[in-house]
PDB file of C-alpha atoms in Angstrom:
ATOM      1  CA  UNK H   1     117.008  87.557  42.794  1.00 81.00           C
ATOM      2  CA  UNK H   2     114.543  90.197  41.710  1.00 87.00           C
ATOM      3  CA  UNK H   3     114.231  93.420  43.707  1.00 85.00           C
ATOM      4  CA  UNK H   4     110.850  95.161  43.697  1.00 85.00           C
ATOM      5  CA  UNK H   5     112.153  98.755  43.680  1.00 86.00           C
ATOM      6  CA  UNK H   6     108.670 100.261  43.654  1.00 86.00           C
ATOM      7  CA  UNK H   7     107.593  98.381  46.775  1.00 81.00           C
ATOM      8  CA  UNK H   8     110.903  99.268  48.401  1.00 81.00           C
ATOM      9  CA  UNK H   9     110.492 103.001  48.023  1.00 86.00           C
ATOM     10  CA  UNK H  10     106.730 103.564  48.278  1.00 87.00           C
ATOM     11  CA  UNK H  11     104.669 103.770  51.435  1.00 87.00           C
ATOM     12  CA  UNK H  12     102.954 100.605  52.572  1.00 83.00           C
ATOM     13  CA  UNK H  13     101.503 102.355  55.635  1.00 83.00           C
ATOM     14  CA  UNK H  14     100.118 105.885  55.580  1.00 88.00           C
ATOM     15  CA  UNK H  15     102.859 108.308  56.769  1.00 89.00           C
ATOM     16  CA  UNK H  16     100.514 109.990  59.302  1.00 92.00           C
ATOM     17  CA  UNK H  17      99.825 106.622  60.871  1.00 88.00           C
ATOM     18  CA  UNK H  18     103.572 106.076  61.292  1.00 85.00           C
ATOM     19  CA  UNK H  19     103.968 109.540  62.901  1.00 88.00           C
ATOM     20  CA  UNK H  20     101.099 108.871  65.324  1.00 89.00           C
ATOM     21  CA  UNK H  21     102.431 105.353  66.204  1.00 85.00           C
ATOM     22  CA  UNK H  22     105.986 106.742  66.648  1.00 84.00           C
ATOM     23  CA  UNK H  23     104.780 109.649  68.725  1.00 87.00           C
ATOM     24  CA  UNK H  24     102.631 107.582  71.110  1.00 87.00           C
ATOM     25  CA  UNK H  25     105.308 104.929  71.552  1.00 82.00           C
ATOM     26  CA  UNK H  26     108.022 107.528  72.122  1.00 83.00           C
ATOM     27  CA  UNK H  27     105.911 109.367  74.734  1.00 86.00           C
ATOM     28  CA  UNK H  28     105.078 106.079  76.521  1.00 84.00           C
ATOM     29  CA  UNK H  29     108.707 104.965  76.630  1.00 79.00           C
ATOM     30  CA  UNK H  30     109.851 108.463  77.705  1.00 82.00           C
ATOM     31  CA  UNK H  31     107.439 108.352  80.624  1.00 82.00           C
ATOM     32  CA  UNK H  32     108.417 104.784  81.482  1.00 75.00           C
ATOM     33  CA  UNK H  33     112.116 105.576  81.606  1.00 74.00           C
ATOM     34  CA  UNK H  34     111.599 108.968  83.279  1.00 75.00           C
ATOM     35  CA  UNK H  35     109.361 107.792  86.126  1.00 74.00           C
ATOM     36  CA  UNK H  36     110.063 104.090  86.528  1.00 67.00           C
ATOM     37  CA  UNK H  37     113.509 102.904  85.309  1.00 59.00           C
ATOM     38  CA  UNK H  38     115.578 105.625  86.791  1.00 54.00           C
ATOM     39  CA  UNK H  39     118.789 104.024  88.082  1.00 48.00           C
ATOM     40  CA  UNK H  40     119.309 101.657  85.193  1.00 47.00           C
ATOM     41  CA  UNK H  41     119.687 104.461  82.634  1.00 47.00           C
ATOM     42  CA  UNK H  42     123.288 105.252  83.356  1.00 51.00           C
ATOM     43  CA  UNK H  43     124.822 101.768  83.673  1.00 54.00           C
ATOM     44  CA  UNK H  44     123.541  98.724  81.921  1.00 53.00           C
ATOM     45  CA  UNK H  45     123.848  95.287  83.348  1.00 52.00           C
ATOM     46  CA  UNK H  46     122.992  92.086  81.514  1.00 48.00           C
ATOM     47  CA  UNK H  47     119.337  92.033  82.630  1.00 51.00           C
ATOM     48  CA  UNK H  48     119.030  95.765  81.780  1.00 55.00           C
ATOM     49  CA  UNK H  49     120.373  95.150  78.291  1.00 56.00           C
ATOM     50  CA  UNK H  50     117.857  92.246  77.865  1.00 56.00           C
ATOM     51  CA  UNK H  51     114.986  94.526  78.938  1.00 61.00           C
ATOM     52  CA  UNK H  52     116.087  97.201  76.430  1.00 68.00           C
ATOM     53  CA  UNK H  53     116.223  94.636  73.626  1.00 69.00           C
ATOM     54  CA  UNK H  54     112.743  93.333  74.505  1.00 65.00           C
ATOM     55  CA  UNK H  55     111.349  96.872  74.793  1.00 68.00           C
ATOM     56  CA  UNK H  56     112.957  97.832  71.469  1.00 76.00           C
ATOM     57  CA  UNK H  57     111.325  94.842  69.751  1.00 73.00           C
ATOM     58  CA  UNK H  58     107.979  95.471  71.378  1.00 63.00           C
ATOM     59  CA  UNK H  59     108.181  99.212  70.572  1.00 69.00           C
ATOM     60  CA  UNK H  60     109.084  98.441  66.965  1.00 74.00           C
ATOM     61  CA  UNK H  61     105.985  96.316  66.633  1.00 65.00           C
ATOM     62  CA  UNK H  62     103.780  98.942  68.307  1.00 64.00           C
ATOM     63  CA  UNK H  63     105.227 101.712  66.156  1.00 69.00           C
ATOM     64  CA  UNK H  64     105.500 100.108  62.787  1.00 66.00           C
ATOM     65  CA  UNK H  65     102.657  97.656  62.470  1.00 66.00           C
ATOM     66  CA  UNK H  66     103.322  95.812  59.239  1.00 69.00           C
ATOM     67  CA  UNK H  67     105.364  98.292  57.251  1.00 66.00           C
ATOM     68  CA  UNK H  68     107.419  96.903  54.389  1.00 65.00           C
ATOM     69  CA  UNK H  69     109.214  99.752  52.667  1.00 70.00           C
ATOM     70  CA  UNK H  70     112.296 101.730  53.467  1.00 69.00           C
ATOM     71  CA  UNK H  71     110.511 105.017  53.415  1.00 77.00           C
ATOM     72  CA  UNK H  72     108.061 103.777  56.047  1.00 76.00           C
ATOM     73  CA  UNK H  73     111.101 103.137  58.274  1.00 71.00           C
ATOM     74  CA  UNK H  74     112.575 106.541  57.479  1.00 76.00           C
ATOM     75  CA  UNK H  75     109.339 108.305  58.562  1.00 82.00           C
ATOM     76  CA  UNK H  76     109.288 106.262  61.763  1.00 76.00           C
ATOM     77  CA  UNK H  77     112.963 106.947  62.583  1.00 74.00           C
ATOM     78  CA  UNK H  78     112.478 110.626  61.734  1.00 78.00           C
ATOM     79  CA  UNK H  79     109.508 110.779  64.114  1.00 83.00           C
ATOM     80  CA  UNK H  80     111.509 109.222  67.028  1.00 78.00           C
ATOM     81  CA  UNK H  81     114.543 111.513  66.418  1.00 79.00           C
ATOM     82  CA  UNK H  82     112.217 114.490  66.120  1.00 84.00           C
ATOM     83  CA  UNK H  83     110.637 113.797  69.460  1.00 86.00           C
ATOM     84  CA  UNK H  84     114.010 113.312  71.082  1.00 82.00           C
ATOM     85  CA  UNK H  85     115.246 116.642  69.677  1.00 85.00           C
ATOM     86  CA  UNK H  86     112.129 118.420  70.663  1.00 89.00           C
ATOM     87  CA  UNK H  87     112.214 117.221  74.254  1.00 86.00           C
ATOM     88  CA  UNK H  88     115.934 118.122  74.513  1.00 85.00           C
ATOM     89  CA  UNK H  89     115.261 121.524  73.049  1.00 90.00           C
ATOM     90  CA  UNK H  90     112.333 122.164  75.377  1.00 92.00           C
ATOM     91  CA  UNK H  91     114.443 121.065  78.379  1.00 88.00           C
ATOM     92  CA  UNK H  92     117.212 123.427  77.313  1.00 92.00           C
ATOM     93  CA  UNK H  93     114.849 126.369  76.624  1.00 96.00           C
ATOM     94  CA  UNK H  94     112.332 126.139  79.457  1.00 95.00           C
ATOM     95  CA  UNK H  95     113.360 125.446  83.118  1.00 93.00           C
ATOM     96  CA  UNK H  96     109.814 124.307  83.982  1.00 93.00           C
ATOM     97  CA  UNK H  97     109.972 121.646  81.267  1.00 91.00           C
ATOM     98  CA  UNK H  98     113.437 120.619  82.395  1.00 87.00           C
ATOM     99  CA  UNK H  99     112.094 119.899  85.874  1.00 86.00           C
ATOM    100  CA  UNK H 100     109.454 117.622  84.291  1.00 85.00           C
ATOM    101  CA  UNK H 101     111.760 115.938  81.785  1.00 83.00           C
ATOM    102  CA  UNK H 102     114.736 115.335  84.078  1.00 80.00           C
ATOM    103  CA  UNK H 103     114.329 113.566  87.389  1.00 81.00           C
ATOM    104  CA  UNK H 104     115.916 115.406  90.330  1.00 87.00           C
ATOM    105  CA  UNK H 105     118.959 113.853  92.031  1.00 91.00           C
ATOM    106  CA  UNK H 106     118.120 111.697  95.031  1.00 93.00           C
ATOM    107  CA  UNK H 107     120.227 111.993  98.197  1.00 96.00           C
ATOM    108  CA  UNK H 108     121.255 108.534  99.275  1.00 96.00           C
ATOM    109  CA  UNK H 109     123.872 109.459 101.832  1.00 96.00           C
ATOM    110  CA  UNK H 110     123.647 112.415 104.151  1.00 96.00           C
ATOM    111  CA  UNK H 111     126.434 113.303 106.653  1.00 95.00           C
ATOM    112  CA  UNK H 112     127.789 109.738 106.537  1.00 94.00           C
ATOM    113  CA  UNK H 113     124.374 108.115 107.056  1.00 95.00           C
ATOM    114  CA  UNK H 114     122.644 105.964 104.480  1.00 96.00           C
ATOM    115  CA  UNK H 115     119.223 107.232 103.542  1.00 96.00           C
ATOM    116  CA  UNK H 116     117.494 103.897 103.821  1.00 96.00           C
ATOM    117  CA  UNK H 117     114.117 104.986 102.368  1.00 96.00           C
ATOM    118  CA  UNK H 118     115.772 106.387  99.234  1.00 94.00           C
ATOM    119  CA  UNK H 119     117.975 103.314  98.797  1.00 94.00           C
ATOM    120  CA  UNK H 120     114.974 101.051  99.217  1.00 93.00           C
ATOM    121  CA  UNK H 121     112.906 103.108  96.730  1.00 90.00           C
ATOM    122  CA  UNK H 122     115.697 102.936  94.158  1.00 89.00           C
ATOM    123  CA  UNK H 123     116.345  99.218  94.893  1.00 89.00           C
ATOM    124  CA  UNK H 124     120.021  99.757  95.753  1.00 92.00           C
ATOM    125  CA  UNK H 125     121.499  97.036  97.992  1.00 92.00           C
ATOM    126  CA  UNK H 126     124.368  97.626 100.438  1.00 93.00           C
ATOM    127  CA  UNK H 127     126.656  95.728  98.047  1.00 93.00           C
ATOM    128  CA  UNK H 128     125.703  97.965  95.130  1.00 92.00           C
ATOM    129  CA  UNK H 129     126.150 101.064  97.240  1.00 94.00           C
ATOM    130  CA  UNK H 130     129.571  99.826  98.384  1.00 93.00           C
ATOM    131  CA  UNK H 131     130.608  99.233  94.745  1.00 92.00           C
ATOM    132  CA  UNK H 132     129.335 102.676  93.701  1.00 92.00           C
ATOM    133  CA  UNK H 133     131.323 104.283  96.558  1.00 95.00           C
ATOM    134  CA  UNK H 134     134.435 102.270  95.615  1.00 94.00           C
ATOM    135  CA  UNK H 135     134.323 103.785  92.134  1.00 92.00           C
ATOM    136  CA  UNK H 136     134.750 107.089  93.875  1.00 93.00           C
ATOM    137  CA  UNK H 137     137.574 105.719  96.049  1.00 93.00           C
ATOM    138  CA  UNK H 138     135.484 105.855  99.192  1.00 93.00           C
ATOM    139  CA  UNK H 139     136.062 103.030 101.630  1.00 91.00           C
ATOM    140  CA  UNK H 140     134.081 104.320 104.602  1.00 92.00           C
ATOM    141  CA  UNK H 141     130.606 105.850 104.361  1.00 94.00           C
ATOM    142  CA  UNK H 142     131.608 108.170 107.181  1.00 93.00           C
ATOM    143  CA  UNK H 143     133.887 109.941 104.640  1.00 93.00           C
ATOM    144  CA  UNK H 144     130.811 111.040 102.682  1.00 96.00           C
ATOM    145  CA  UNK H 145     129.117 114.345 103.357  1.00 96.00           C
ATOM    146  CA  UNK H 146     126.506 113.842 100.585  1.00 96.00           C
ATOM    147  CA  UNK H 147     125.960 111.347  97.828  1.00 96.00           C
ATOM    148  CA  UNK H 148     123.281 111.704  95.195  1.00 96.00           C
ATOM    149  CA  UNK H 149     121.936 109.335  92.578  1.00 92.00           C
ATOM    150  CA  UNK H 150     121.780 111.439  89.449  1.00 87.00           C
ATOM    151  CA  UNK H 151     119.022 111.173  86.798  1.00 79.00           C
ATOM    152  CA  UNK H 152     121.360 109.242  84.489  1.00 74.00           C
ATOM    153  CA  UNK H 153     122.031 106.619  87.180  1.00 80.00           C
ATOM    154  CA  UNK H 154     125.508 107.925  88.079  1.00 86.00           C
ATOM    155  CA  UNK H 155     126.615 108.722  91.626  1.00 91.00           C
ATOM    156  CA  UNK H 156     127.859 112.077  92.717  1.00 94.00           C
ATOM    157  CA  UNK H 157     129.901 112.055  95.964  1.00 95.00           C
ATOM    158  CA  UNK H 158     130.942 114.977  98.162  1.00 95.00           C
ATOM    159  CA  UNK H 159     133.465 113.959 100.785  1.00 95.00           C
ATOM    160  CA  UNK H 160     133.748 115.409 104.207  1.00 90.00           C
ATOM    161  CA  UNK H 161     136.725 117.622 104.746  1.00 83.00           C
ATOM    162  CA  UNK H 162     139.353 116.115 106.974  1.00 69.00           C
ATOM    163  CA  UNK H 163     139.218 117.784 110.415  1.00 57.00           C
ATOM    164  CA  UNK H 164     142.087 118.078 112.878  1.00 52.00           C
ATOM    165  CA  UNK H 165     139.592 117.164 115.592  1.00 51.00           C
ATOM    166  CA  UNK H 166     138.799 113.797 114.012  1.00 50.00           C
ATOM    167  CA  UNK H 167     142.143 112.447 115.133  1.00 48.00           C
ATOM    168  CA  UNK H 168     142.349 110.301 111.976  1.00 48.00           C
ATOM    169  CA  UNK H 169     144.574 111.116 109.075  1.00 46.00           C
ATOM    170  CA  UNK H 170     143.245 110.510 105.547  1.00 50.00           C
ATOM    171  CA  UNK H 171     145.124 107.150 105.497  1.00 50.00           C
ATOM    172  CA  UNK H 172     144.123 106.195 109.065  1.00 48.00           C
ATOM    173  CA  UNK H 173     141.816 103.463 110.309  1.00 48.00           C
ATOM    174  CA  UNK H 174     138.650 102.776 108.266  1.00 48.00           C
ATOM    175  CA  UNK H 175     135.204 101.709 109.140  1.00 49.00           C
ATOM    176  CA  UNK H 176     133.058  99.649 106.807  1.00 53.00           C
ATOM    177  CA  UNK H 177     129.647 100.316 105.453  1.00 60.00           C
TER     178      UNK H 177
END
């Protein structure tokens, strides 16, 4: 086995081309995940994982072309990490950029009522909503004052305060979704 050390550590693709490819692919994927694939970012199912693997392979081909050396890969990885850091820094530093980079939370339950349009837009079925609420130990949607789908795909739930006028104790009868 002979290792071609020179080929391993010299550029096979111009570094500027790698930076441009990495930049364009990163921006495309950022926009795709920011505006299209919202709810799947926080929790990955089997199909989500498969999509990520396919996207990673397609992105690698789009970014790298036919690079052969380690330094080509280093430039590409540095470009991707650089863009990630820059977008995080801009989001931290500038509120106007944060509003662009981070999707706002979406209210999916308001005063115990499912917001059907928001659930339909986010493709959340009643079964998925029920499972999400169960993770927050909520059995009855009427217990929920507000529930938001966060930008990372997680659910934030604010419960209603128990009222003496409700006639039901916290462990009382429960209604289903």
